Amino acid sequence: MPFTADNAALRRSAEEHGVLWTPMSYFYPRSGGERAMRLSFSYLAHDRIEEGIARLAGFVEAEAARSGRASSPGGEVSRRPPTPRPPR
């Protein structure tokens, strides 16, 4: 990731984009994984996975802009607009 993928970033991802992931630093006993995230998905319909990817792309772009880094060497991520989340 072009930013530190920590608990603060996870909170922003969940609150602002509706996407959960796990910071990879949890899986390193000493240090490491600060710029990596683990995605988990299982038993989801294809359209829900696409929606999650679009939301995640939006988060990565926003977080990269927030940290002042480019989101990817190839440029902006192409995606469709996110689908509104159902009320809780």
PDB file of C-alpha atoms in Angstrom:
ATOM      1  CA  MET A   1       0.000   0.000   0.000  1.00  0.00           C
ATOM      2  CA  PRO A   2       1.136   3.562  -0.564  1.00  0.00           C
ATOM      3  CA  PHE A   3       0.323   4.285   3.119  1.00  0.00           C
ATOM      4  CA  THR A   4       0.613   2.605   6.513  1.00  0.00           C
ATOM      5  CA  ALA A   5      -2.145   0.001   6.808  1.00  0.00           C
ATOM      6  CA  ASP A   6      -2.731   0.252  10.548  1.00  0.00           C
ATOM      7  CA  ASN A   7      -5.726   0.347  12.897  1.00  0.00           C
ATOM      8  CA  ALA A   8      -6.340   4.047  12.198  1.00  0.00           C
ATOM      9  CA  ALA A   9      -6.507   3.352   8.444  1.00  0.00           C
ATOM     10  CA  LEU A  10      -8.761   0.346   9.097  1.00  0.00           C
ATOM     11  CA  ARG A  11     -11.147   2.551  11.065  1.00  0.00           C
ATOM     12  CA  ARG A  12     -11.301   5.097   8.218  1.00  0.00           C
ATOM     13  CA  SER A  13     -11.827   2.284   5.709  1.00  0.00           C
ATOM     14  CA  ALA A  14     -14.743   0.875   7.690  1.00  0.00           C
ATOM     15  CA  GLU A  15     -16.385   4.186   8.585  1.00  0.00           C
ATOM     16  CA  GLU A  16     -15.953   6.006   5.281  1.00  0.00           C
ATOM     17  CA  HIS A  17     -16.018   3.166   2.715  1.00  0.00           C
ATOM     18  CA  GLY A  18     -17.692   0.193   4.418  1.00  0.00           C
ATOM     19  CA  VAL A  19     -14.683  -2.078   3.848  1.00  0.00           C
ATOM     20  CA  LEU A  20     -12.962  -4.282   6.437  1.00  0.00           C
ATOM     21  CA  TRP A  21      -9.513  -5.847   6.148  1.00  0.00           C
ATOM     22  CA  THR A  22      -6.780  -6.944   8.529  1.00  0.00           C
ATOM     23  CA  PRO A  23      -3.468  -5.122   8.927  1.00  0.00           C
ATOM     24  CA  MET A  24      -0.724  -7.593   7.925  1.00  0.00           C
ATOM     25  CA  SER A  25       1.446  -6.324  10.782  1.00  0.00           C
ATOM     26  CA  TYR A  26      -0.680  -8.603  13.013  1.00  0.00           C
ATOM     27  CA  PHE A  27       0.941 -11.587  11.299  1.00  0.00           C
ATOM     28  CA  TYR A  28       4.571 -10.531  11.903  1.00  0.00           C
ATOM     29  CA  PRO A  29       5.957 -11.479  15.334  1.00  0.00           C
ATOM     30  CA  ARG A  30       8.519  -8.651  15.471  1.00  0.00           C
ATOM     31  CA  SER A  31       7.975  -6.075  12.746  1.00  0.00           C
ATOM     32  CA  GLY A  32       6.876  -5.971   9.135  1.00  0.00           C
ATOM     33  CA  GLY A  33       3.720  -5.813   7.071  1.00  0.00           C
ATOM     34  CA  GLU A  34       3.088  -2.149   7.854  1.00  0.00           C
ATOM     35  CA  ARG A  35       2.123  -1.407   4.242  1.00  0.00           C
ATOM     36  CA  ALA A  36       0.121  -4.545   3.526  1.00  0.00           C
ATOM     37  CA  MET A  37      -3.420  -5.676   4.220  1.00  0.00           C
ATOM     38  CA  ARG A  38      -5.117  -9.059   4.273  1.00  0.00           C
ATOM     39  CA  LEU A  39      -8.457  -9.364   2.526  1.00  0.00           C
ATOM     40  CA  SER A  40     -10.925 -12.039   3.515  1.00  0.00           C
ATOM     41  CA  PHE A  41     -13.979 -13.000   1.551  1.00  0.00           C
ATOM     42  CA  SER A  42     -15.914 -16.188   1.384  1.00  0.00           C
ATOM     43  CA  TYR A  43     -19.183 -17.338  -0.025  1.00  0.00           C
ATOM     44  CA  LEU A  44     -20.113 -14.006  -1.575  1.00  0.00           C
ATOM     45  CA  ALA A  45     -21.908 -13.403  -4.830  1.00  0.00           C
ATOM     46  CA  HIS A  46     -19.719 -12.087  -7.639  1.00  0.00           C
ATOM     47  CA  ASP A  47     -21.469  -8.690  -7.664  1.00  0.00           C
ATOM     48  CA  ARG A  48     -20.825  -8.223  -3.920  1.00  0.00           C
ATOM     49  CA  ILE A  49     -17.107  -8.972  -4.464  1.00  0.00           C
ATOM     50  CA  GLU A  50     -17.006  -6.392  -7.285  1.00  0.00           C
ATOM     51  CA  GLU A  51     -18.711  -3.855  -5.025  1.00  0.00           C
ATOM     52  CA  GLY A  52     -16.172  -4.552  -2.269  1.00  0.00           C
ATOM     53  CA  ILE A  53     -13.282  -4.124  -4.691  1.00  0.00           C
ATOM     54  CA  ALA A  54     -14.718  -0.789  -5.869  1.00  0.00           C
ATOM     55  CA  ARG A  55     -15.072   0.400  -2.271  1.00  0.00           C
ATOM     56  CA  LEU A  56     -11.557  -0.773  -1.432  1.00  0.00           C
ATOM     57  CA  ALA A  57     -10.182   1.042  -4.495  1.00  0.00           C
ATOM     58  CA  GLY A  58     -11.943   4.202  -3.344  1.00  0.00           C
ATOM     59  CA  PHE A  59     -10.393   3.852   0.103  1.00  0.00           C
ATOM     60  CA  VAL A  60      -6.889   3.234  -1.283  1.00  0.00           C
ATOM     61  CA  GLU A  61      -7.160   6.276  -3.556  1.00  0.00           C
ATOM     62  CA  ALA A  62      -8.452   8.479  -0.726  1.00  0.00           C
ATOM     63  CA  GLU A  63      -5.824   7.251   1.720  1.00  0.00           C
ATOM     64  CA  ALA A  64      -3.029   7.688  -0.821  1.00  0.00           C
ATOM     65  CA  ALA A  65      -4.187  11.254  -1.452  1.00  0.00           C
ATOM     66  CA  ARG A  66      -4.400  11.837   2.297  1.00  0.00           C
ATOM     67  CA  SER A  67      -0.816  10.638   2.762  1.00  0.00           C
ATOM     68  CA  GLY A  68       0.364  12.555  -0.318  1.00  0.00           C
ATOM     69  CA  ARG A  69       1.367   9.459  -2.316  1.00  0.00           C
ATOM     70  CA  ALA A  70       0.201   8.197  -5.706  1.00  0.00           C
ATOM     71  CA  SER A  71      -2.276   5.325  -5.515  1.00  0.00           C
ATOM     72  CA  SER A  72      -0.430   3.221  -8.060  1.00  0.00           C
ATOM     73  CA  PRO A  73       2.412   3.538 -10.560  1.00  0.00           C
ATOM     74  CA  GLY A  74      -0.042   3.046 -13.427  1.00  0.00           C
ATOM     75  CA  GLY A  75      -2.420   5.812 -12.384  1.00  0.00           C
ATOM     76  CA  GLU A  76      -5.936   5.978 -11.089  1.00  0.00           C
ATOM     77  CA  VAL A  77      -7.958   2.823 -10.506  1.00  0.00           C
ATOM     78  CA  SER A  78     -10.933   2.488 -12.825  1.00  0.00           C
ATOM     79  CA  ARG A  79     -14.140   1.470 -11.060  1.00  0.00           C
ATOM     80  CA  ARG A  80     -17.889   1.862 -11.170  1.00  0.00           C
ATOM     81  CA  PRO A  81     -19.651   4.045  -8.571  1.00  0.00           C
ATOM     82  CA  PRO A  82     -20.227   2.246  -5.264  1.00  0.00           C
ATOM     83  CA  THR A  83     -23.647   0.781  -4.571  1.00  0.00           C
ATOM     84  CA  PRO A  84     -25.358   2.410  -1.570  1.00  0.00           C
ATOM     85  CA  ARG A  85     -25.208   0.294   1.561  1.00  0.00           C
ATOM     86  CA  PRO A  86     -28.503  -0.909   3.013  1.00  0.00           C
ATOM     87  CA  PRO A  87     -29.560   0.703   6.318  1.00  0.00           C
ATOM     88  CA  ARG A  88     -28.637  -1.139   9.472  1.00  0.00           C
TER      89      ARG A  88
END
